[in-house]
């Protein structure tokens, strides 16, 4: 049984922000997308898509767009006592992108709420049953696929950091990649081969995250 090995793989995956000076080839990344496409999704709609950015010029333009937004954010807080707080983690907006030889831009798309549409067609108020308002299914599906991708990357000896920070420049990134509507970026993944061991951040203990509702 592979369960212990799978758990060990999950436990040893890290968000890596320092990468070896070693290029990433298309063939290195292809198994990651095979892993992503196995993910579950609501009504099996597979609301995900990826751009694998191996072109250094395009990567540089994406980083430049993110840097521009971070600079604007810094300017926004200039003179404020909160600028120091921003500086404390400001690098995390773009630093891993700059350190990595390749980027992956995960994307998701929304679908019309079929149940709400059904009720509206029947002349009923769809709001009490609006599923999309209660559960962001497409986002969850794309996140599940991206987690598969990250685990596969780790299993293949690659290292990655999935990042929300670059979404400061979400519209700019979508435009640079000419993303087909209705796909929108769901963060950016810095990816390459690891330079050094990344220490494991602490995790909440299981007792704090699970409440067992056992039979009486
Ligand atoms: C949705 C999401 C967004 C994240 N955004 C960033 C980010 O913008 N910059 C960054 O350096 N790390 C980012 N991370 C990585 C987290 O900091 C990291 O997962 C967390 O500290 C736990 O470390 P580990 O992944 O090595 O276990 C993000 C992770 C996730 C899942």
PDB file of C-alpha atoms and ligand atoms in Angstrom:
ATOM      1  CA  UNK A   1       0.000   0.000   0.000  1.00  0.00           C
ATOM      2  CA  UNK A   2       1.308   3.455  -0.861  1.00  0.00           C
ATOM      3  CA  UNK A   3      -0.515   5.432   1.855  1.00  0.00           C
ATOM      4  CA  UNK A   4       2.552   5.960   4.094  1.00  0.00           C
ATOM      5  CA  UNK A   5       4.633   7.029   1.088  1.00  0.00           C
ATOM      6  CA  UNK A   6       1.909   9.409  -0.068  1.00  0.00           C
ATOM      7  CA  UNK A   7       1.661  10.975   3.386  1.00  0.00           C
ATOM      8  CA  UNK A   8       5.458  11.327   3.543  1.00  0.00           C
ATOM      9  CA  UNK A   9       5.411  13.017   0.128  1.00  0.00           C
ATOM     10  CA  UNK A  10       2.734  15.464   1.296  1.00  0.00           C
ATOM     11  CA  UNK A  11       4.599  16.176   4.517  1.00  0.00           C
ATOM     12  CA  UNK A  12       7.876  16.880   2.744  1.00  0.00           C
ATOM     13  CA  UNK A  13       6.438  19.243   0.089  1.00  0.00           C
ATOM     14  CA  UNK A  14       7.512  22.844   0.701  1.00  0.00           C
ATOM     15  CA  UNK A  15       6.781  26.205  -0.816  1.00  0.00           C
ATOM     16  CA  UNK A  16      10.210  26.905  -2.265  1.00  0.00           C
ATOM     17  CA  UNK A  17      11.470  30.423  -2.896  1.00  0.00           C
ATOM     18  CA  UNK A  18      15.072  29.659  -3.856  1.00  0.00           C
ATOM     19  CA  UNK A  19      15.853  27.699  -6.980  1.00  0.00           C
ATOM     20  CA  UNK A  20      18.902  26.030  -8.500  1.00  0.00           C
ATOM     21  CA  UNK A  21      20.481  27.556 -11.581  1.00  0.00           C
ATOM     22  CA  UNK A  22      18.993  24.806 -13.730  1.00  0.00           C
ATOM     23  CA  UNK A  23      16.472  25.296 -16.510  1.00  0.00           C
ATOM     24  CA  UNK A  24      13.085  23.616 -16.627  1.00  0.00           C
ATOM     25  CA  UNK A  25      12.046  21.939 -19.876  1.00  0.00           C
ATOM     26  CA  UNK A  26       8.570  21.307 -21.233  1.00  0.00           C
ATOM     27  CA  UNK A  27       9.054  17.544 -20.694  1.00  0.00           C
ATOM     28  CA  UNK A  28       9.724  18.209 -16.979  1.00  0.00           C
ATOM     29  CA  UNK A  29       6.341  19.921 -16.613  1.00  0.00           C
ATOM     30  CA  UNK A  30       4.121  17.672 -18.717  1.00  0.00           C
ATOM     31  CA  UNK A  31       3.496  15.087 -15.923  1.00  0.00           C
ATOM     32  CA  UNK A  32       2.332  17.930 -13.651  1.00  0.00           C
ATOM     33  CA  UNK A  33      -0.564  18.728 -15.950  1.00  0.00           C
ATOM     34  CA  UNK A  34      -1.420  15.020 -16.198  1.00  0.00           C
ATOM     35  CA  UNK A  35      -1.709  15.081 -12.402  1.00  0.00           C
ATOM     36  CA  UNK A  36      -3.786  18.282 -12.430  1.00  0.00           C
ATOM     37  CA  UNK A  37      -6.365  16.862 -14.838  1.00  0.00           C
ATOM     38  CA  UNK A  38      -7.160  13.940 -12.518  1.00  0.00           C
ATOM     39  CA  UNK A  39      -8.693  16.296  -9.928  1.00  0.00           C
ATOM     40  CA  UNK A  40     -12.368  16.134  -9.014  1.00  0.00           C
ATOM     41  CA  UNK A  41     -14.660  19.011  -9.990  1.00  0.00           C
ATOM     42  CA  UNK A  42     -18.325  19.909  -9.616  1.00  0.00           C
ATOM     43  CA  UNK A  43     -20.330  18.085 -12.319  1.00  0.00           C
ATOM     44  CA  UNK A  44     -16.916  17.088 -13.753  1.00  0.00           C
ATOM     45  CA  UNK A  45     -16.737  20.433 -15.534  1.00  0.00           C
ATOM     46  CA  UNK A  46     -12.965  20.655 -15.088  1.00  0.00           C
ATOM     47  CA  UNK A  47     -12.969  24.448 -14.758  1.00  0.00           C
ATOM     48  CA  UNK A  48      -9.180  24.753 -14.968  1.00  0.00           C
ATOM     49  CA  UNK A  49      -6.558  25.752 -17.465  1.00  0.00           C
ATOM     50  CA  UNK A  50      -2.817  26.479 -17.192  1.00  0.00           C
ATOM     51  CA  UNK A  51      -0.193  28.568 -18.935  1.00  0.00           C
ATOM     52  CA  UNK A  52       3.305  27.116 -18.643  1.00  0.00           C
ATOM     53  CA  UNK A  53       5.579  30.116 -19.108  1.00  0.00           C
ATOM     54  CA  UNK A  54       9.011  28.905 -20.193  1.00  0.00           C
ATOM     55  CA  UNK A  55       9.740  31.965 -22.359  1.00  0.00           C
ATOM     56  CA  UNK A  56      12.116  34.171 -20.315  1.00  0.00           C
ATOM     57  CA  UNK A  57      10.972  37.361 -22.073  1.00  0.00           C
ATOM     58  CA  UNK A  58       7.313  36.720 -21.216  1.00  0.00           C
ATOM     59  CA  UNK A  59       8.259  35.717 -17.678  1.00  0.00           C
ATOM     60  CA  UNK A  60      10.174  38.994 -17.313  1.00  0.00           C
ATOM     61  CA  UNK A  61       7.133  40.986 -18.454  1.00  0.00           C
ATOM     62  CA  UNK A  62       4.922  39.216 -15.920  1.00  0.00           C
ATOM     63  CA  UNK A  63       7.413  39.921 -13.131  1.00  0.00           C
ATOM     64  CA  UNK A  64       7.657  43.533 -14.259  1.00  0.00           C
ATOM     65  CA  UNK A  65       3.857  43.863 -14.053  1.00  0.00           C
ATOM     66  CA  UNK A  66       3.843  42.438 -10.515  1.00  0.00           C
ATOM     67  CA  UNK A  67       6.744  44.668  -9.449  1.00  0.00           C
ATOM     68  CA  UNK A  68       4.868  47.684 -10.807  1.00  0.00           C
ATOM     69  CA  UNK A  69       1.856  46.851  -8.625  1.00  0.00           C
ATOM     70  CA  UNK A  70       4.025  46.246  -5.552  1.00  0.00           C
ATOM     71  CA  UNK A  71       5.723  49.613  -6.124  1.00  0.00           C
ATOM     72  CA  UNK A  72       2.285  51.253  -6.385  1.00  0.00           C
ATOM     73  CA  UNK A  73       1.249  49.545  -3.159  1.00  0.00           C
ATOM     74  CA  UNK A  74       4.392  50.784  -1.432  1.00  0.00           C
ATOM     75  CA  UNK A  75       3.730  54.304  -2.741  1.00  0.00           C
ATOM     76  CA  UNK A  76       0.191  54.052  -1.349  1.00  0.00           C
ATOM     77  CA  UNK A  77       1.578  53.447   2.136  1.00  0.00           C
ATOM     78  CA  UNK A  78       4.543  55.833   1.815  1.00  0.00           C
ATOM     79  CA  UNK A  79       4.859  58.027   4.903  1.00  0.00           C
ATOM     80  CA  UNK A  80       2.554  55.752   6.878  1.00  0.00           C
ATOM     81  CA  UNK A  81       3.616  53.769   9.925  1.00  0.00           C
ATOM     82  CA  UNK A  82       2.307  50.657   8.114  1.00  0.00           C
ATOM     83  CA  UNK A  83       4.923  50.778   5.351  1.00  0.00           C
ATOM     84  CA  UNK A  84       7.326  48.799   7.558  1.00  0.00           C
ATOM     85  CA  UNK A  85       4.712  46.062   7.999  1.00  0.00           C
ATOM     86  CA  UNK A  86       4.332  45.807   4.234  1.00  0.00           C
ATOM     87  CA  UNK A  87       8.095  45.709   3.744  1.00  0.00           C
ATOM     88  CA  UNK A  88       8.275  42.744   6.120  1.00  0.00           C
ATOM     89  CA  UNK A  89       6.541  40.502   3.595  1.00  0.00           C
ATOM     90  CA  UNK A  90       6.578  42.655   0.490  1.00  0.00           C
ATOM     91  CA  UNK A  91       9.173  40.431  -1.207  1.00  0.00           C
ATOM     92  CA  UNK A  92       6.778  37.520  -1.062  1.00  0.00           C
ATOM     93  CA  UNK A  93       4.727  39.245  -3.759  1.00  0.00           C
ATOM     94  CA  UNK A  94       7.332  38.679  -6.443  1.00  0.00           C
ATOM     95  CA  UNK A  95      10.579  37.304  -5.011  1.00  0.00           C
ATOM     96  CA  UNK A  96       9.864  33.611  -5.782  1.00  0.00           C
ATOM     97  CA  UNK A  97       8.809  34.551  -9.329  1.00  0.00           C
ATOM     98  CA  UNK A  98      12.163  36.210  -9.905  1.00  0.00           C
ATOM     99  CA  UNK A  99      14.110  33.313  -8.422  1.00  0.00           C
ATOM    100  CA  UNK A 100      12.410  30.621 -10.510  1.00  0.00           C
ATOM    101  CA  UNK A 101      13.328  29.667 -14.081  1.00  0.00           C
ATOM    102  CA  UNK A 102       9.684  29.031 -15.040  1.00  0.00           C
ATOM    103  CA  UNK A 103       6.157  30.064 -14.111  1.00  0.00           C
ATOM    104  CA  UNK A 104       2.834  28.331 -14.241  1.00  0.00           C
ATOM    105  CA  UNK A 105      -0.297  30.449 -14.226  1.00  0.00           C
ATOM    106  CA  UNK A 106      -3.279  28.384 -13.015  1.00  0.00           C
ATOM    107  CA  UNK A 107      -6.676  29.612 -14.154  1.00  0.00           C
ATOM    108  CA  UNK A 108     -10.293  28.856 -13.415  1.00  0.00           C
ATOM    109  CA  UNK A 109     -13.568  29.776 -15.032  1.00  0.00           C
ATOM    110  CA  UNK A 110     -17.073  30.235 -13.712  1.00  0.00           C
ATOM    111  CA  UNK A 111     -20.113  28.463 -15.087  1.00  0.00           C
ATOM    112  CA  UNK A 112     -23.675  29.773 -14.837  1.00  0.00           C
ATOM    113  CA  UNK A 113     -25.483  28.535 -11.714  1.00  0.00           C
ATOM    114  CA  UNK A 114     -27.643  25.803 -13.294  1.00  0.00           C
ATOM    115  CA  UNK A 115     -29.985  25.439 -10.283  1.00  0.00           C
ATOM    116  CA  UNK A 116     -30.565  29.201 -10.050  1.00  0.00           C
ATOM    117  CA  UNK A 117     -31.244  29.298 -13.803  1.00  0.00           C
ATOM    118  CA  UNK A 118     -33.737  26.432 -13.479  1.00  0.00           C
ATOM    119  CA  UNK A 119     -35.645  28.200 -10.703  1.00  0.00           C
ATOM    120  CA  UNK A 120     -35.608  31.498 -12.594  1.00  0.00           C
ATOM    121  CA  UNK A 121     -37.025  29.747 -15.678  1.00  0.00           C
ATOM    122  CA  UNK A 122     -39.742  28.250 -13.461  1.00  0.00           C
ATOM    123  CA  UNK A 123     -40.581  31.768 -12.259  1.00  0.00           C
ATOM    124  CA  UNK A 124     -39.352  31.048  -8.711  1.00  0.00           C
ATOM    125  CA  UNK A 125     -36.982  33.143  -6.602  1.00  0.00           C
ATOM    126  CA  UNK A 126     -33.561  31.475  -7.096  1.00  0.00           C
ATOM    127  CA  UNK A 127     -31.854  33.272  -4.207  1.00  0.00           C
ATOM    128  CA  UNK A 128     -32.631  30.788  -1.387  1.00  0.00           C
ATOM    129  CA  UNK A 129     -31.060  28.044  -3.521  1.00  0.00           C
ATOM    130  CA  UNK A 130     -28.240  29.931  -5.219  1.00  0.00           C
ATOM    131  CA  UNK A 131     -25.516  27.294  -4.900  1.00  0.00           C
ATOM    132  CA  UNK A 132     -22.741  29.377  -6.439  1.00  0.00           C
ATOM    133  CA  UNK A 133     -23.181  32.002  -3.697  1.00  0.00           C
ATOM    134  CA  UNK A 134     -22.731  29.334  -1.063  1.00  0.00           C
ATOM    135  CA  UNK A 135     -19.924  27.274  -2.553  1.00  0.00           C
ATOM    136  CA  UNK A 136     -17.286  28.545  -5.027  1.00  0.00           C
ATOM    137  CA  UNK A 137     -17.181  25.177  -6.784  1.00  0.00           C
ATOM    138  CA  UNK A 138     -15.111  26.180  -9.803  1.00  0.00           C
ATOM    139  CA  UNK A 139     -12.489  27.815  -7.640  1.00  0.00           C
ATOM    140  CA  UNK A 140     -12.388  24.721  -5.408  1.00  0.00           C
ATOM    141  CA  UNK A 141     -11.983  22.426  -8.434  1.00  0.00           C
ATOM    142  CA  UNK A 142      -9.156  24.496  -9.882  1.00  0.00           C
ATOM    143  CA  UNK A 143      -7.484  24.625  -6.453  1.00  0.00           C
ATOM    144  CA  UNK A 144      -7.750  20.827  -6.144  1.00  0.00           C
ATOM    145  CA  UNK A 145      -6.153  20.414  -9.586  1.00  0.00           C
ATOM    146  CA  UNK A 146      -3.397  22.826  -8.647  1.00  0.00           C
ATOM    147  CA  UNK A 147      -2.683  20.932  -5.428  1.00  0.00           C
ATOM    148  CA  UNK A 148      -2.304  17.758  -7.503  1.00  0.00           C
ATOM    149  CA  UNK A 149       0.104  19.648  -9.738  1.00  0.00           C
ATOM    150  CA  UNK A 150       2.175  20.815  -6.752  1.00  0.00           C
ATOM    151  CA  UNK A 151       2.403  17.317  -5.308  1.00  0.00           C
ATOM    152  CA  UNK A 152       3.411  15.872  -8.659  1.00  0.00           C
ATOM    153  CA  UNK A 153       6.066  18.582  -8.995  1.00  0.00           C
ATOM    154  CA  UNK A 154       7.470  17.599  -5.614  1.00  0.00           C
ATOM    155  CA  UNK A 155       7.354  13.887  -6.492  1.00  0.00           C
ATOM    156  CA  UNK A 156       9.294  14.655  -9.685  1.00  0.00           C
ATOM    157  CA  UNK A 157      12.050  16.505  -7.793  1.00  0.00           C
ATOM    158  CA  UNK A 158      10.866  19.964  -8.799  1.00  0.00           C
ATOM    159  CA  UNK A 159      10.115  22.708  -6.293  1.00  0.00           C
ATOM    160  CA  UNK A 160       7.348  25.273  -6.451  1.00  0.00           C
ATOM    161  CA  UNK A 161       5.648  28.138  -4.701  1.00  0.00           C
ATOM    162  CA  UNK A 162       1.970  28.834  -5.424  1.00  0.00           C
ATOM    163  CA  UNK A 163       1.473  32.529  -4.850  1.00  0.00           C
ATOM    164  CA  UNK A 164      -1.448  34.890  -4.374  1.00  0.00           C
ATOM    165  CA  UNK A 165       0.785  38.002  -4.296  1.00  0.00           C
ATOM    166  CA  UNK A 166       1.203  38.272  -8.092  1.00  0.00           C
ATOM    167  CA  UNK A 167      -2.574  38.624  -8.365  1.00  0.00           C
ATOM    168  CA  UNK A 168      -2.051  42.314  -7.613  1.00  0.00           C
ATOM    169  CA  UNK A 169      -1.358  42.301 -11.359  1.00  0.00           C
ATOM    170  CA  UNK A 170      -4.060  39.787 -12.263  1.00  0.00           C
ATOM    171  CA  UNK A 171      -5.530  41.810 -15.127  1.00  0.00           C
ATOM    172  CA  UNK A 172      -2.082  42.644 -16.524  1.00  0.00           C
ATOM    173  CA  UNK A 173      -1.063  38.966 -16.404  1.00  0.00           C
ATOM    174  CA  UNK A 174      -4.304  37.903 -18.115  1.00  0.00           C
ATOM    175  CA  UNK A 175      -3.621  40.464 -20.854  1.00  0.00           C
ATOM    176  CA  UNK A 176       0.048  39.470 -21.285  1.00  0.00           C
ATOM    177  CA  UNK A 177      -0.988  35.819 -21.705  1.00  0.00           C
ATOM    178  CA  UNK A 178      -4.009  36.735 -23.835  1.00  0.00           C
ATOM    179  CA  UNK A 179      -6.119  34.387 -21.722  1.00  0.00           C
ATOM    180  CA  UNK A 180      -9.270  33.186 -23.398  1.00  0.00           C
ATOM    181  CA  UNK A 181     -12.461  34.409 -21.721  1.00  0.00           C
ATOM    182  CA  UNK A 182     -13.842  33.439 -19.274  1.00  0.00           C
ATOM    183  CA  UNK A 183     -10.630  32.136 -17.668  1.00  0.00           C
ATOM    184  CA  UNK A 184      -9.026  34.161 -14.883  1.00  0.00           C
ATOM    185  CA  UNK A 185      -5.690  33.558 -13.152  1.00  0.00           C
ATOM    186  CA  UNK A 186      -5.753  31.780  -9.796  1.00  0.00           C
ATOM    187  CA  UNK A 187      -2.357  32.904  -8.541  1.00  0.00           C
ATOM    188  CA  UNK A 188       1.036  32.179 -10.032  1.00  0.00           C
ATOM    189  CA  UNK A 189       3.360  29.254  -9.431  1.00  0.00           C
ATOM    190  CA  UNK A 190       7.103  29.793  -9.367  1.00  0.00           C
ATOM    191  CA  UNK A 191       8.685  26.508 -10.414  1.00  0.00           C
ATOM    192  CA  UNK A 192      12.174  25.109 -10.838  1.00  0.00           C
ATOM    193  CA  UNK A 193      14.627  22.775  -9.187  1.00  0.00           C
ATOM    194  CA  UNK A 194      15.300  23.420  -5.505  1.00  0.00           C
ATOM    195  CA  UNK A 195      18.493  25.205  -4.442  1.00  0.00           C
ATOM    196  CA  UNK A 196      18.420  24.242  -0.793  1.00  0.00           C
ATOM    197  CA  UNK A 197      16.231  22.664   1.815  1.00  0.00           C
ATOM    198  CA  UNK A 198      13.320  24.878   2.901  1.00  0.00           C
ATOM    199  CA  UNK A 199      12.422  24.593   6.589  1.00  0.00           C
ATOM    200  CA  UNK A 200       8.922  23.275   7.291  1.00  0.00           C
ATOM    201  CA  UNK A 201       6.542  25.865   8.741  1.00  0.00           C
ATOM    202  CA  UNK A 202       4.574  24.625  11.753  1.00  0.00           C
ATOM    203  CA  UNK A 203       1.186  23.027  11.236  1.00  0.00           C
ATOM    204  CA  UNK A 204      -1.809  23.156  13.560  1.00  0.00           C
ATOM    205  CA  UNK A 205      -2.137  19.846  15.399  1.00  0.00           C
ATOM    206  CA  UNK A 206      -4.831  17.470  14.147  1.00  0.00           C
ATOM    207  CA  UNK A 207      -6.857  17.887  17.365  1.00  0.00           C
ATOM    208  CA  UNK A 208      -7.290  21.577  16.572  1.00  0.00           C
ATOM    209  CA  UNK A 209      -8.598  21.082  13.070  1.00  0.00           C
ATOM    210  CA  UNK A 210     -10.856  18.046  13.439  1.00  0.00           C
ATOM    211  CA  UNK A 211     -14.011  17.730  15.489  1.00  0.00           C
ATOM    212  CA  UNK A 212     -15.217  14.137  15.544  1.00  0.00           C
ATOM    213  CA  UNK A 213     -18.948  13.601  15.534  1.00  0.00           C
ATOM    214  CA  UNK A 214     -18.972   9.978  16.594  1.00  0.00           C
ATOM    215  CA  UNK A 215     -21.928   7.651  16.984  1.00  0.00           C
ATOM    216  CA  UNK A 216     -23.532   7.951  20.458  1.00  0.00           C
TER     217      UNK A 216
HETATM  218  C1  LIG B   1      -3.323  30.088  -2.098  1.00  0.00           C
HETATM  219  C2  LIG B   1      -1.906  30.310  -1.603  1.00  0.00           C
HETATM  220  C3  LIG B   1      -1.325  31.560  -1.743  1.00  0.00           C
HETATM  221  C4  LIG B   1       0.026  31.771  -1.350  1.00  0.00           C
HETATM  222  N1  LIG B   1       0.607  32.986  -1.615  1.00  0.00           N
HETATM  223  C5  LIG B   1       1.948  33.136  -1.418  1.00  0.00           C
HETATM  224  C6  LIG B   1       2.616  34.321  -1.847  1.00  0.00           C
HETATM  225  O1  LIG B   1       2.012  35.253  -2.397  1.00  0.00           O
HETATM  226  N2  LIG B   1       3.943  34.425  -1.648  1.00  0.00           N
HETATM  227  C7  LIG B   1       4.666  33.410  -1.067  1.00  0.00           C
HETATM  228  O2  LIG B   1       5.893  33.559  -0.945  1.00  0.00           O
HETATM  229  N3  LIG B   1       4.066  32.261  -0.634  1.00  0.00           N
HETATM  230  C8  LIG B   1       2.724  32.095  -0.815  1.00  0.00           C
HETATM  231  N4  LIG B   1       2.102  30.916  -0.449  1.00  0.00           N
HETATM  232  C9  LIG B   1       2.879  29.843   0.199  1.00  0.00           C
HETATM  233  C10 LIG B   1       2.575  29.803   1.711  1.00  0.00           C
HETATM  234  O3  LIG B   1       3.277  30.833   2.355  1.00  0.00           O
HETATM  235  C11 LIG B   1       2.998  28.421   2.247  1.00  0.00           C
HETATM  236  O4  LIG B   1       2.190  27.427   1.636  1.00  0.00           O
HETATM  237  C12 LIG B   1       2.841  28.313   3.764  1.00  0.00           C
HETATM  238  O5  LIG B   1       3.703  29.192   4.436  1.00  0.00           O
HETATM  239  C13 LIG B   1       3.144  26.882   4.247  1.00  0.00           C
HETATM  240  O6  LIG B   1       4.436  26.488   3.823  1.00  0.00           O
HETATM  241  P1  LIG B   1       4.638  25.155   2.961  1.00  0.00           P
HETATM  242  O7  LIG B   1       3.857  25.288   1.697  1.00  0.00           O
HETATM  243  O8  LIG B   1       6.127  25.065   2.702  1.00  0.00           O
HETATM  244  O9  LIG B   1       4.152  24.012   3.774  1.00  0.00           O
HETATM  245  C14 LIG B   1       0.770  30.703  -0.777  1.00  0.00           C
HETATM  246  C15 LIG B   1       0.153  29.455  -0.619  1.00  0.00           C
HETATM  247  C16 LIG B   1      -1.161  29.248  -1.030  1.00  0.00           C
HETATM  248  C17 LIG B   1      -1.786  27.881  -0.903  1.00  0.00           C
END
